[in-house]
Short mmCIF file of C-alpha atoms and ligand atoms in Angstrom, two decimals:
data_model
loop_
_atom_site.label_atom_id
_atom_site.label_comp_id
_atom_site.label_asym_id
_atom_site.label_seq_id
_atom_site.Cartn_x
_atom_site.Cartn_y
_atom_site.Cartn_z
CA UNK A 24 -77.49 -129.95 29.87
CA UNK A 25 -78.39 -126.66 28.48
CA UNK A 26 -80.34 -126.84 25.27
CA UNK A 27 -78.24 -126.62 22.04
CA UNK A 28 -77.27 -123.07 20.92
CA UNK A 29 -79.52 -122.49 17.66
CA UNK A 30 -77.19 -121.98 14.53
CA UNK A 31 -78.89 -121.38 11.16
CA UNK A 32 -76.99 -120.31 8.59
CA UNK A 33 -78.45 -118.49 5.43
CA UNK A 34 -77.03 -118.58 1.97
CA UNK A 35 -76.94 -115.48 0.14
CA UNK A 36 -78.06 -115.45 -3.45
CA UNK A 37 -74.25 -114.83 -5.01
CA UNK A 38 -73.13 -118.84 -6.12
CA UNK A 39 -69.81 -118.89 -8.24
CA UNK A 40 -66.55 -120.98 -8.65
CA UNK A 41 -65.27 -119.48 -5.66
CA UNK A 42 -67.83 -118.95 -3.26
CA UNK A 43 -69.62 -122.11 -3.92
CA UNK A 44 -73.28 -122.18 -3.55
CA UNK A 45 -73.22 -118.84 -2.28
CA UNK A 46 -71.76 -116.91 1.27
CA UNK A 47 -73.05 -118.57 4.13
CA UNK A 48 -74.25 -115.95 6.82
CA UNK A 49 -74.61 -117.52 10.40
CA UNK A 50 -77.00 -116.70 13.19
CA UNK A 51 -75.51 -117.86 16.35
CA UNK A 52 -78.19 -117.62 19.04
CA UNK A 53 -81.81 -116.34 19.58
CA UNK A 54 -82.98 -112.99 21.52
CA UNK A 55 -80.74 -112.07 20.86
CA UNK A 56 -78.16 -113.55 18.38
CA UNK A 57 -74.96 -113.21 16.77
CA UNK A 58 -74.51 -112.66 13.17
CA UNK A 59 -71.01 -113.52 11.87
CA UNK A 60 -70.57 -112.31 8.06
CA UNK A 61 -73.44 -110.50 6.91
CA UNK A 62 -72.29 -111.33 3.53
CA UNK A 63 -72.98 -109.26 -0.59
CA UNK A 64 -74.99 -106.11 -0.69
CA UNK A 65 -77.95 -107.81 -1.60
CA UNK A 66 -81.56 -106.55 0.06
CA UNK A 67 -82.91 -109.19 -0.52
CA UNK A 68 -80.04 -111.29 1.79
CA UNK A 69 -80.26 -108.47 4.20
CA UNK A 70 -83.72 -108.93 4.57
CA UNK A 71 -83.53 -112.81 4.82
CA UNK A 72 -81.12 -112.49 7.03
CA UNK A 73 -82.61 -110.02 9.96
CA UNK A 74 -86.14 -111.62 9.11
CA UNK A 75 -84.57 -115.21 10.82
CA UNK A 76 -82.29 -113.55 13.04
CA UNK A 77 -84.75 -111.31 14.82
CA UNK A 78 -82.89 -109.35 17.43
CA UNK A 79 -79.11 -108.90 16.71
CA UNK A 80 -76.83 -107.92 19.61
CA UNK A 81 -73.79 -107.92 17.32
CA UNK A 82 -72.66 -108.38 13.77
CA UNK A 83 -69.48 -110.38 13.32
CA UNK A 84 -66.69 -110.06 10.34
CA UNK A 85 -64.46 -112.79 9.77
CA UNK A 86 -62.54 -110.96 7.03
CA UNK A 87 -63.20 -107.88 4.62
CA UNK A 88 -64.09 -109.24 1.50
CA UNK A 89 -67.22 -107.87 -0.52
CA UNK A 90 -68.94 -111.30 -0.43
CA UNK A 91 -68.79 -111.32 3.75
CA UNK A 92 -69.05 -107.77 4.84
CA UNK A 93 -70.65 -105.49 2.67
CA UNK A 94 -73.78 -105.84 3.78
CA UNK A 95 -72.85 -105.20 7.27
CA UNK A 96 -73.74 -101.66 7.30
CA UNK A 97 -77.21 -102.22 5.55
CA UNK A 98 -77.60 -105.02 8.11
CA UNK A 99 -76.11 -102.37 11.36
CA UNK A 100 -79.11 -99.90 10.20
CA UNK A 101 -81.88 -101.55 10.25
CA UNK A 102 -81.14 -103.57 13.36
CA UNK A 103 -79.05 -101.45 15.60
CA UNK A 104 -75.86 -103.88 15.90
CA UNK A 105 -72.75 -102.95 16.20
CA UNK A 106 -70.13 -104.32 13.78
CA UNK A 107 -67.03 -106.15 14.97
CA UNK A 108 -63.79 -106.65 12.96
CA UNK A 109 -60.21 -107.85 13.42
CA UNK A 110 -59.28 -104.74 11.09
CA UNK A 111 -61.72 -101.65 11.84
CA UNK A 112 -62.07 -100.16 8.32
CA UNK A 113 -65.68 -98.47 8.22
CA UNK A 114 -66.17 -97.91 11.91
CA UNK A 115 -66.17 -101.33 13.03
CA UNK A 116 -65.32 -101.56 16.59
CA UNK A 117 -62.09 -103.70 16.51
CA UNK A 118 -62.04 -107.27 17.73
CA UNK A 119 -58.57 -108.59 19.65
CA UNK A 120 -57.58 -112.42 19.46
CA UNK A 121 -59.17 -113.98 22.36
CA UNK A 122 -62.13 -111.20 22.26
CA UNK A 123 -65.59 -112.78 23.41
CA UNK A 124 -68.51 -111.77 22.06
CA UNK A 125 -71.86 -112.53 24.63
CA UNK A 126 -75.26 -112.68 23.62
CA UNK A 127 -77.77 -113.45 25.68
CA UNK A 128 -76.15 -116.64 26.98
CA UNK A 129 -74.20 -117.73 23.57
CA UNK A 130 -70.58 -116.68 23.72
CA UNK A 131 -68.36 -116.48 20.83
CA UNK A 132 -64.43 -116.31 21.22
CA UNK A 133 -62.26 -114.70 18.78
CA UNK A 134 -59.47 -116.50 17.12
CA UNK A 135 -57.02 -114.18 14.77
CA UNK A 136 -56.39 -116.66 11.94
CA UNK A 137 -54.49 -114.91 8.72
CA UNK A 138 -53.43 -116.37 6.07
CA UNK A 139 -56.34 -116.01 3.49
CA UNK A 140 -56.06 -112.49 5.06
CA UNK A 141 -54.30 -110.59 7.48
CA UNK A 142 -57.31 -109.73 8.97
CA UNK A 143 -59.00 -112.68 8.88
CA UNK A 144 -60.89 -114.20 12.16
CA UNK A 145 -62.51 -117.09 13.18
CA UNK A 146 -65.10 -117.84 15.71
CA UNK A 147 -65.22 -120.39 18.79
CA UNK A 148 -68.47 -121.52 20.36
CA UNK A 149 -67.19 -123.34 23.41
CA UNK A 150 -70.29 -125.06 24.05
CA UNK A 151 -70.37 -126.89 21.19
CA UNK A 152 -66.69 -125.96 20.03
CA UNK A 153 -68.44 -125.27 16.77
CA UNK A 154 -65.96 -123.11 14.68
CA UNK A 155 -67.00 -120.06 12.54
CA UNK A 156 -64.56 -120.50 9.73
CA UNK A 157 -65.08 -117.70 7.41
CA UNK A 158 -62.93 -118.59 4.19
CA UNK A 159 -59.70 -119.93 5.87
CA UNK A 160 -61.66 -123.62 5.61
CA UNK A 161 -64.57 -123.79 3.06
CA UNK A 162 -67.30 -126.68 3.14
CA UNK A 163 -65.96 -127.88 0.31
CA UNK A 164 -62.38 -127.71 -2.65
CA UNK A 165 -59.51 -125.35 -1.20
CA UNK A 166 -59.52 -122.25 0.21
CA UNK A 167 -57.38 -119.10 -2.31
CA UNK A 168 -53.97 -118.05 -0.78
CA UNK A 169 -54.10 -115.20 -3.17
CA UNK A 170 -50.34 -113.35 -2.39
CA UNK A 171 -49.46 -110.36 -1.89
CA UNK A 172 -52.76 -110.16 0.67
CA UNK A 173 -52.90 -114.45 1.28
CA UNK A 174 -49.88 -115.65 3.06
CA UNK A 175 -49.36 -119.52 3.00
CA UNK A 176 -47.04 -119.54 6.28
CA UNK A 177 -49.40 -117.29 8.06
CA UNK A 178 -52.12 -119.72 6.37
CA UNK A 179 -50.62 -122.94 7.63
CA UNK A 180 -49.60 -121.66 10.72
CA UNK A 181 -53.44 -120.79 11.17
CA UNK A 182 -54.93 -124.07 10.47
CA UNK A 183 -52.97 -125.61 12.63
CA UNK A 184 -54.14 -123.05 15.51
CA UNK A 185 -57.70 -124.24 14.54
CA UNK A 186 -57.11 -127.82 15.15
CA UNK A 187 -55.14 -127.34 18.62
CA UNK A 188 -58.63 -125.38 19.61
CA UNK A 189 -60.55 -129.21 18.79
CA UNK A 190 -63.02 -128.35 17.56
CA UNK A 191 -66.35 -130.51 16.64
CA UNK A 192 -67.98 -129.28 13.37
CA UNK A 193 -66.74 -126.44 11.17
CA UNK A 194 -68.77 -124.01 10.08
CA UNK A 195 -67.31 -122.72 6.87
CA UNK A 196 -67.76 -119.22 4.73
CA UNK A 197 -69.08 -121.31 1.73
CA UNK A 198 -70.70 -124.62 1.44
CA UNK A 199 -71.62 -127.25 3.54
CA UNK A 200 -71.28 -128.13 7.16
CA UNK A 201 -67.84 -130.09 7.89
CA UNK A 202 -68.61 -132.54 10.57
CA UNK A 203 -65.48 -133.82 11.62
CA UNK A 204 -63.16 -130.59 11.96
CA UNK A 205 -60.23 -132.45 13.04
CA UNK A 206 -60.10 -134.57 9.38
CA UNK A 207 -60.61 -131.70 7.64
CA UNK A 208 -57.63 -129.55 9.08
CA UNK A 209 -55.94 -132.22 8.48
CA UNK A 210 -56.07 -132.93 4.71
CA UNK A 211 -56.25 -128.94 4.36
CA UNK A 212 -52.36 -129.36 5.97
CA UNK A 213 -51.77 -132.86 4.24
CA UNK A 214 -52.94 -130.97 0.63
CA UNK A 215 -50.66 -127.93 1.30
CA UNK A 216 -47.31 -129.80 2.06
CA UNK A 217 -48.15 -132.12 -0.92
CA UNK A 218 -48.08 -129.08 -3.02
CA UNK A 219 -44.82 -127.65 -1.33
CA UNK A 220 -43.42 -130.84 -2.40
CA UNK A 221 -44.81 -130.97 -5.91
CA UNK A 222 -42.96 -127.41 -6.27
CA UNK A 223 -39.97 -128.64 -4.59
CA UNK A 224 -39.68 -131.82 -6.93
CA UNK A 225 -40.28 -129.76 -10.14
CA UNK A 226 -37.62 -127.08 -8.73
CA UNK A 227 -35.11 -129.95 -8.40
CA UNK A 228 -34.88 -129.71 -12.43
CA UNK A 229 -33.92 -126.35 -12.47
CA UNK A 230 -35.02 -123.00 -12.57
CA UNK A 231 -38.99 -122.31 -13.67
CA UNK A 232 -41.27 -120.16 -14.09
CA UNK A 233 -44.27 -119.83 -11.84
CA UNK A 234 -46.55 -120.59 -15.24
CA UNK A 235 -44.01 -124.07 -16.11
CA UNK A 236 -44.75 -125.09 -12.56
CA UNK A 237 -48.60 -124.71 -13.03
CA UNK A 238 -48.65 -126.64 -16.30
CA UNK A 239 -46.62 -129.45 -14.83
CA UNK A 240 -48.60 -129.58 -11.37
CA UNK A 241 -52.29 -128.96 -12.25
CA UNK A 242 -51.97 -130.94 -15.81
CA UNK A 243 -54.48 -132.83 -14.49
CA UNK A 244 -56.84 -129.71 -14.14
CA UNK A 245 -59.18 -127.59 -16.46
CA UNK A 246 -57.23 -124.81 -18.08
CA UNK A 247 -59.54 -122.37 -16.43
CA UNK A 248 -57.97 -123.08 -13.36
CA UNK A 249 -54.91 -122.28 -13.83
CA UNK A 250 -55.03 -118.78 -13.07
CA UNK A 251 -55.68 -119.56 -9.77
CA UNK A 252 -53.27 -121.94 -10.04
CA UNK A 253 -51.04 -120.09 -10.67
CA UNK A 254 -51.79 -117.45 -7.47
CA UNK A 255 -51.24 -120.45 -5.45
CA UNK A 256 -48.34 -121.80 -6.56
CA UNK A 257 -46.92 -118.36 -6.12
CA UNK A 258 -47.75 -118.51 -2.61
CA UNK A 259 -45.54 -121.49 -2.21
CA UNK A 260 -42.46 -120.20 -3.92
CA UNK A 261 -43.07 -116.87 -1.12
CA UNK A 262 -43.47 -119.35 1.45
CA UNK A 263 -40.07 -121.28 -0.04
CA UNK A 264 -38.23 -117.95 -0.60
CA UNK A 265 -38.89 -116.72 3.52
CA UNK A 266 -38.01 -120.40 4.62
CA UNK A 267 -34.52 -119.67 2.35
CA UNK A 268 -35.10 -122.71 0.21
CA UNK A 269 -36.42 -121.21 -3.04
CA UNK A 270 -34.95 -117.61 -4.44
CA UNK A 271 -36.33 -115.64 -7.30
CA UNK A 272 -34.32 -115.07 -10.08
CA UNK A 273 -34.83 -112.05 -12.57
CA UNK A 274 -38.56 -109.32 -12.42
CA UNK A 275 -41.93 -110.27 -13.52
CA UNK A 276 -42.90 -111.29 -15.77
CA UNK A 277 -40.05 -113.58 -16.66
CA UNK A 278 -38.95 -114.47 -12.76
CA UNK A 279 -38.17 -117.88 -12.28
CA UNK A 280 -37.58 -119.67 -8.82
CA UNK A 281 -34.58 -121.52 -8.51
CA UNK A 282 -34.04 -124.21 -5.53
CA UNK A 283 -31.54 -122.90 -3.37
CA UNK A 284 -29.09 -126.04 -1.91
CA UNK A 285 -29.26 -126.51 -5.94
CA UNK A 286 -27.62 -123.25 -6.48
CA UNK A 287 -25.08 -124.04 -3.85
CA UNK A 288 -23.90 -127.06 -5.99
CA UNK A 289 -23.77 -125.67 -9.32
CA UNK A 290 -22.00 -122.44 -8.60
CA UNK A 291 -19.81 -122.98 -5.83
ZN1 ZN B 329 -62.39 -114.04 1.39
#
């Protein structure tokens, strides 16, 4: 048996409601290693972060948001390694789905997963079939489908690419370890087609607004969420809309989504 790969990740100091205790930034490796999300602009991160890694063959983007990959150029300079992304945008060299990534002997494979984004990527160790998960599954709550740049068929379609790969743990963009990957796909799937059928059963009433849907489904939830909510819930009716089951009736901000086979019965 060869010894374990050494993954360490390091939280940078940016906590908040949606990126939990902070970005996690992994080191995959050791002399030299892989660093997959670099994460904020923050030195003192940047500094945390080479300190443990030591020598970096390659730094690793799973998506371009400002809380994974803005301090990948900070973290390029002072250690030499090159950047990869799905979606080159600041002289990245561009990753392709399948792409390996070798370091030393630790070998990361490339999996295009959008959804969250279109860019978005996540990371297979075969060894261990740990899986670099960036923000498409999070340690912990939900991951944001935030439309016009989250797409919920892209999304769904995604997850269930990760759990054909099988793999062990997850290793998420935010919070904690998930141990058993293959439960946690799975109630990331189960929770999204509850909610398609939450919007579905409220649809069946008539015509609604995307905010009447979000009072009626997350009554349950703080008010504060519901902005988010609402985001989501959006990204359902899309999904609906390109499946041909929902249509939207009328331009924001008063559209309302109206079930279609409903339609059919009323008017004709
Ligand atoms: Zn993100």
């Amino acid at each position: 048996m060869p010894d374990p790969v050494r993954v360490v990740p390091i939280v940078a100091p940016n906590p908040g409601p949606f990126t939990l205790e902070g970005t996690n930034t992994w080191i995959v490796g050791e002399n030299p290693a892989l660093v997959i999300d670099p994460g904020p602009a923050l030195e003192s991160h940047v500094k945390a972060v080479h300190a443990r890694a030591g020598r970096i063959e390659a730094i690793l983007l799973t998506h371009h948001h400002a809380d994974h990959d803005f301090a990948a150029r900070a973290l390029s300079e002072a250690s030499g390694a090159l950047v990869l992304a799905f979606d080159p945008r600041n002289g990245e060299r561009r990753l392709q789905d399948g792409s390996s990534v070798t370091a030393g002997s630790v070998r990361l494979i490339a999996v295009h997963t959008p959804g969250h984004t279109n860019d978005h990527a996540a990371f297979l160790e075969p060894e261990s079939r740990a899986l670099f998960t960036g923000d498409a599954v999070l340690g912990r709550g939900t991951s944001v489908i935030d439309p016009p740049e989250g797409d919920l068929e892209l999304y769904v379609r995604s997850l269930r690419r990760m759990l054909a790969l099988e793999p062990e743990a997850l290793h998420p963009g935010h919070g904690p370890v998930v141990p058993d990957a293959r439960a946690k796909l799975l109630e990331y799937l189960a929770h999204r087609e509850l909610r398609e059928r939450q919007v579905l059963a409220a649809l069946e009433e008539g015509p609604q607004s995307t905010e009447a849907l979000v009072r009626r489904i997350y009554r349950d939830y703080p008010k504060d969420l519901h902005a988010a909510a609402g985001r989501t819930v959006l990204a359902h009716l899309l999904k609906l809309a390109n499946d041909g089951r929902v249509a939207r009736e009328g331009a924001e901000p008063e559209a309302r989504f109206v079930l279609l086979h409903q339609r059919a019965t009323t008017e004709g």
